[in-house]
PDB file of N, CA and C in Angstrom:
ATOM      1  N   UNK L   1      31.701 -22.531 -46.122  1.00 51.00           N
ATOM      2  CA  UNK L   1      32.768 -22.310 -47.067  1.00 51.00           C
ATOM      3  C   UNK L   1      32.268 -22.386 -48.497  1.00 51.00           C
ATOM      4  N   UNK L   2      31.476 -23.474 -48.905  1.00 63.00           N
ATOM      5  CA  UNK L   2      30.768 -23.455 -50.020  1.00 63.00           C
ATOM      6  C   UNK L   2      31.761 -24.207 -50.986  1.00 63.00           C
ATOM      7  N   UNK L   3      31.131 -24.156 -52.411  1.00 72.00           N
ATOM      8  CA  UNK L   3      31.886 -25.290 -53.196  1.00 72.00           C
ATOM      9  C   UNK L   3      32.626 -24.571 -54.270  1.00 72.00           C
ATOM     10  N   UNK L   4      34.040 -24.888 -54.855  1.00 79.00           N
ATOM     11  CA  UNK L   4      34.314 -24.338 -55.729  1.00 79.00           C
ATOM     12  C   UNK L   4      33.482 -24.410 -57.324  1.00 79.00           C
ATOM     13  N   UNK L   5      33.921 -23.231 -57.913  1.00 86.00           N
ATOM     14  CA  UNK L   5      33.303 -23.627 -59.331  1.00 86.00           C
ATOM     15  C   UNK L   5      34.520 -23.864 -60.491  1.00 86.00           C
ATOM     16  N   UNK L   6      35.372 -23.984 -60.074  1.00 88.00           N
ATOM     17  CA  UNK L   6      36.433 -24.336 -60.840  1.00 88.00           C
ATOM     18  C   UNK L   6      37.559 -24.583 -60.528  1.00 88.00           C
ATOM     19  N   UNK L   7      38.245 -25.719 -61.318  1.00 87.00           N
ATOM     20  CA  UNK L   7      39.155 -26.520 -61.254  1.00 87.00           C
ATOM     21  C   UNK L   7      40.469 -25.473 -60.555  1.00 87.00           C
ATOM     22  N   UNK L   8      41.160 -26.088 -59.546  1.00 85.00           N
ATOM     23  CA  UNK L   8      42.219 -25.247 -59.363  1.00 85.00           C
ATOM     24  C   UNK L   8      43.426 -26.035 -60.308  1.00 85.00           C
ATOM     25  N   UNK L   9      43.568 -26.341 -60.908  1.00 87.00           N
ATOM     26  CA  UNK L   9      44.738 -27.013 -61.510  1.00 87.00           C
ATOM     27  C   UNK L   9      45.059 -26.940 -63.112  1.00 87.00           C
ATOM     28  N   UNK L  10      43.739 -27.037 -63.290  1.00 91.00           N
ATOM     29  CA  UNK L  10      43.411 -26.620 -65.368  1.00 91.00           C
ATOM     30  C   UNK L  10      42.081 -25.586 -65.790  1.00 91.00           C
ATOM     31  N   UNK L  11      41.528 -25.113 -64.561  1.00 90.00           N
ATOM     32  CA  UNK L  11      40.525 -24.050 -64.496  1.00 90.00           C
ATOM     33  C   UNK L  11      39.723 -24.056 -65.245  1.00 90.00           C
ATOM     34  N   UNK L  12      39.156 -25.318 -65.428  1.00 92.00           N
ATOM     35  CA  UNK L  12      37.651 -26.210 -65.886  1.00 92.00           C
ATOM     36  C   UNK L  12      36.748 -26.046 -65.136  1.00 92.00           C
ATOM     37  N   UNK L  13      35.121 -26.197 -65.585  1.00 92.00           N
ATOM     38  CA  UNK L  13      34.316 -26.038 -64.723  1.00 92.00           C
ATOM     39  C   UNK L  13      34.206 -27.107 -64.114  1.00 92.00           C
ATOM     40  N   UNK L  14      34.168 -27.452 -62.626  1.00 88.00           N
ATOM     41  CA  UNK L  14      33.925 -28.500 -62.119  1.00 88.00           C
ATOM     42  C   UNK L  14      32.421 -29.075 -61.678  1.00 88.00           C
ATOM     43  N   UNK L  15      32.438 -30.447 -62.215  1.00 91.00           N
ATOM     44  CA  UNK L  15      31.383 -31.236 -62.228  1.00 91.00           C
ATOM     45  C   UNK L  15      30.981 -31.663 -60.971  1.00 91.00           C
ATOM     46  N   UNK L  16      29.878 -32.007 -60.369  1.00 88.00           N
ATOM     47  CA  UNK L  16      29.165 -32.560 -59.097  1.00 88.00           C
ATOM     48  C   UNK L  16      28.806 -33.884 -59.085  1.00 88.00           C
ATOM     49  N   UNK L  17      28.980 -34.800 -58.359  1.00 86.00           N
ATOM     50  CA  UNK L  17      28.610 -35.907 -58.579  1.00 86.00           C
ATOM     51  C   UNK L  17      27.900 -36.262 -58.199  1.00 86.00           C
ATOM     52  N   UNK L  18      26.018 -36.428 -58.390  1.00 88.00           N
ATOM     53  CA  UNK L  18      24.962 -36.515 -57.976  1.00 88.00           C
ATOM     54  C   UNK L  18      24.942 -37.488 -57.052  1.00 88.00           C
ATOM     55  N   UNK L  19      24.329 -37.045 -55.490  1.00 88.00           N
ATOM     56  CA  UNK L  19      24.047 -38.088 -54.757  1.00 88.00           C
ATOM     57  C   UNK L  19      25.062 -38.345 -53.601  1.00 88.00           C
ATOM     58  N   UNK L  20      26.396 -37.260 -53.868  1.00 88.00           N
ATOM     59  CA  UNK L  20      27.737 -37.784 -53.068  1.00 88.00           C
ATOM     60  C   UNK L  20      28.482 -35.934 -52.723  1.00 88.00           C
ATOM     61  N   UNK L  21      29.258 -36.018 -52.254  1.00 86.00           N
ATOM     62  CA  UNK L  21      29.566 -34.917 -51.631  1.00 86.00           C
ATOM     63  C   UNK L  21      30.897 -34.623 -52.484  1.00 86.00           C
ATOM     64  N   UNK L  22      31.358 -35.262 -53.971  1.00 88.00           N
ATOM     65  CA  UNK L  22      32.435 -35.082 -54.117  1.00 88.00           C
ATOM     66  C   UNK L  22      32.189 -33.917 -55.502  1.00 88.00           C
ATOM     67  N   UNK L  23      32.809 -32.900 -55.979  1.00 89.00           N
ATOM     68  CA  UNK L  23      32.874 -32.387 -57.233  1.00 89.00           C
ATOM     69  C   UNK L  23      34.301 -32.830 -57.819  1.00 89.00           C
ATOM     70  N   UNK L  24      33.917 -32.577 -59.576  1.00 90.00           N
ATOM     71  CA  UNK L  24      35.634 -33.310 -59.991  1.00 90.00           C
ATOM     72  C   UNK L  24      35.682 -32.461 -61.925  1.00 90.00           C
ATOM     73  N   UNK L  25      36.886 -32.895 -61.595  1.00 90.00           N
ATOM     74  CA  UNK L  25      37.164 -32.513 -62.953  1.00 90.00           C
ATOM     75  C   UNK L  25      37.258 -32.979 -64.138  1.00 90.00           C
ATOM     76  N   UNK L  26      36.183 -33.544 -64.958  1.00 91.00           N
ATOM     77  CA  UNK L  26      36.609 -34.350 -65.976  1.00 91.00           C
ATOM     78  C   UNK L  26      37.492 -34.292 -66.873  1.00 91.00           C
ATOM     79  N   UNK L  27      38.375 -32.504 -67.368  1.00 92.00           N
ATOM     80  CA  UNK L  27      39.261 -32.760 -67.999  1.00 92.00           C
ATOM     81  C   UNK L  27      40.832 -33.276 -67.615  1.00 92.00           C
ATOM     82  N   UNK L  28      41.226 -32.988 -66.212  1.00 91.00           N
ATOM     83  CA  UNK L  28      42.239 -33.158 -65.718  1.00 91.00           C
ATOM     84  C   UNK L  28      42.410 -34.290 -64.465  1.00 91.00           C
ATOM     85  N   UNK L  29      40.832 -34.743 -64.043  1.00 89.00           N
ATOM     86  CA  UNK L  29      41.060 -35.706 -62.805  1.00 89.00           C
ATOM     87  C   UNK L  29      40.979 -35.438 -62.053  1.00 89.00           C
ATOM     88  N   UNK L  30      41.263 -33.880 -61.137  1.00 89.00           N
ATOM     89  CA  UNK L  30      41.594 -33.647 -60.115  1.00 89.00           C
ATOM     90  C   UNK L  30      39.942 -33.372 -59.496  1.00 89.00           C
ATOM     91  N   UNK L  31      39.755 -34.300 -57.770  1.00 88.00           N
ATOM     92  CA  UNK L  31      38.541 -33.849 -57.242  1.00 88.00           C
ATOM     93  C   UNK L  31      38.733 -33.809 -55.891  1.00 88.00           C
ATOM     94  N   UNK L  32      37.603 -32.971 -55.406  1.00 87.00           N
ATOM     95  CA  UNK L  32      37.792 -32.833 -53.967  1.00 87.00           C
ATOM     96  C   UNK L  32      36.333 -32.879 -53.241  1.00 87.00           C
ATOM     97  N   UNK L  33      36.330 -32.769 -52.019  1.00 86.00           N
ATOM     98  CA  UNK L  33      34.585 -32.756 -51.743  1.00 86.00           C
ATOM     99  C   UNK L  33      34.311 -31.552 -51.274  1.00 86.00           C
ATOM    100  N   UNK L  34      33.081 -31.131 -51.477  1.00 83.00           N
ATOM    101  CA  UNK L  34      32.430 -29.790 -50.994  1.00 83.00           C
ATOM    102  C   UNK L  34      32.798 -29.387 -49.562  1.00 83.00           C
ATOM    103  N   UNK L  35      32.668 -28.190 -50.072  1.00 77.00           N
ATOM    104  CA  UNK L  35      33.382 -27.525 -48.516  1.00 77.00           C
ATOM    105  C   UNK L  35      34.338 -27.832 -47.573  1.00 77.00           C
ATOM    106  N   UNK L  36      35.559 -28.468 -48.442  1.00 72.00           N
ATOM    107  CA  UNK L  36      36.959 -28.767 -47.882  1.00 72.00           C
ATOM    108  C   UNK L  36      37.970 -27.958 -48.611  1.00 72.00           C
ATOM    109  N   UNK L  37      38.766 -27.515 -48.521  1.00 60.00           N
ATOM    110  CA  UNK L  37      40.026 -26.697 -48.684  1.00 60.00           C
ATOM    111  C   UNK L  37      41.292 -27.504 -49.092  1.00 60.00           C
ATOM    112  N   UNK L  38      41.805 -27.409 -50.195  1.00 60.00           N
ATOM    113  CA  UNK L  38      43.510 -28.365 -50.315  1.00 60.00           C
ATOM    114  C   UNK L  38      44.220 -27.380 -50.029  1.00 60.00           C
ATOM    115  N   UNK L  39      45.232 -28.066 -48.850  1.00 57.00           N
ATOM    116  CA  UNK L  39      46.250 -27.398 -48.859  1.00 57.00           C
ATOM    117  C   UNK L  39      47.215 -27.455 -49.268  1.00 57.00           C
ATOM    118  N   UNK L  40      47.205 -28.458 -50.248  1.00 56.00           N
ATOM    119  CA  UNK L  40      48.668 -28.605 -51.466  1.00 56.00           C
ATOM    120  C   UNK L  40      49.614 -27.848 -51.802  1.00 56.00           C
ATOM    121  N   UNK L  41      49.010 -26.332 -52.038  1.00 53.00           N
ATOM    122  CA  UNK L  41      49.750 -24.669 -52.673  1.00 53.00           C
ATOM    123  C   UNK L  41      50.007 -24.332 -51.734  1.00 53.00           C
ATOM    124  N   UNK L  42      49.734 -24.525 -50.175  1.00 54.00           N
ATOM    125  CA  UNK L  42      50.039 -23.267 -49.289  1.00 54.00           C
ATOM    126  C   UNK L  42      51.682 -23.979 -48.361  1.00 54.00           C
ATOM    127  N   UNK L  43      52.452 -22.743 -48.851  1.00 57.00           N
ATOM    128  CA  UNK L  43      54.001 -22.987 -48.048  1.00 57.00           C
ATOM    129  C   UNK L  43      53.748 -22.262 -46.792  1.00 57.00           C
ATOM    130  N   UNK L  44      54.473 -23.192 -46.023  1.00 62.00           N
ATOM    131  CA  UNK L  44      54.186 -22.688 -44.217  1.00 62.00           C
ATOM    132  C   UNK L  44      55.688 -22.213 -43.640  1.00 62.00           C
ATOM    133  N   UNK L  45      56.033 -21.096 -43.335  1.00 65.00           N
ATOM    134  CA  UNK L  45      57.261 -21.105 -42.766  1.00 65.00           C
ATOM    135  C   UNK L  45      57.568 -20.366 -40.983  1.00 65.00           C
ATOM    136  N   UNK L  46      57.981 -20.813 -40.429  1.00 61.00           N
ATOM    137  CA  UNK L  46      58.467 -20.381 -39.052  1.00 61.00           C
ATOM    138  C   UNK L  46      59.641 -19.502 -38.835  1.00 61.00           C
TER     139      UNK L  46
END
């Protein structure tokens, strides 16, 4: 899947955190770890 290069929330470049699997956003906070997917945005309906 690979890692994003930018923030989905304030569309900053996102930072890596040497040594750990997490990237993040220093202007807004928001982080996630490499090669995982949020599914926060996605509406599911039946």
């Amino acid at each position: 899947m690979g890692s994003l290069k930018f923030c989905p929330e304030c569309h900053s470049e996102f930072k890596e955190d040497p040594g750990t699997d997490i990237q993040y956003c220093d202007v807004c906070g928001y982080w996630t770890r490499k090669e995982t997917a949020s599914l926060g945005s996605i509406m599911i309906y039946e």
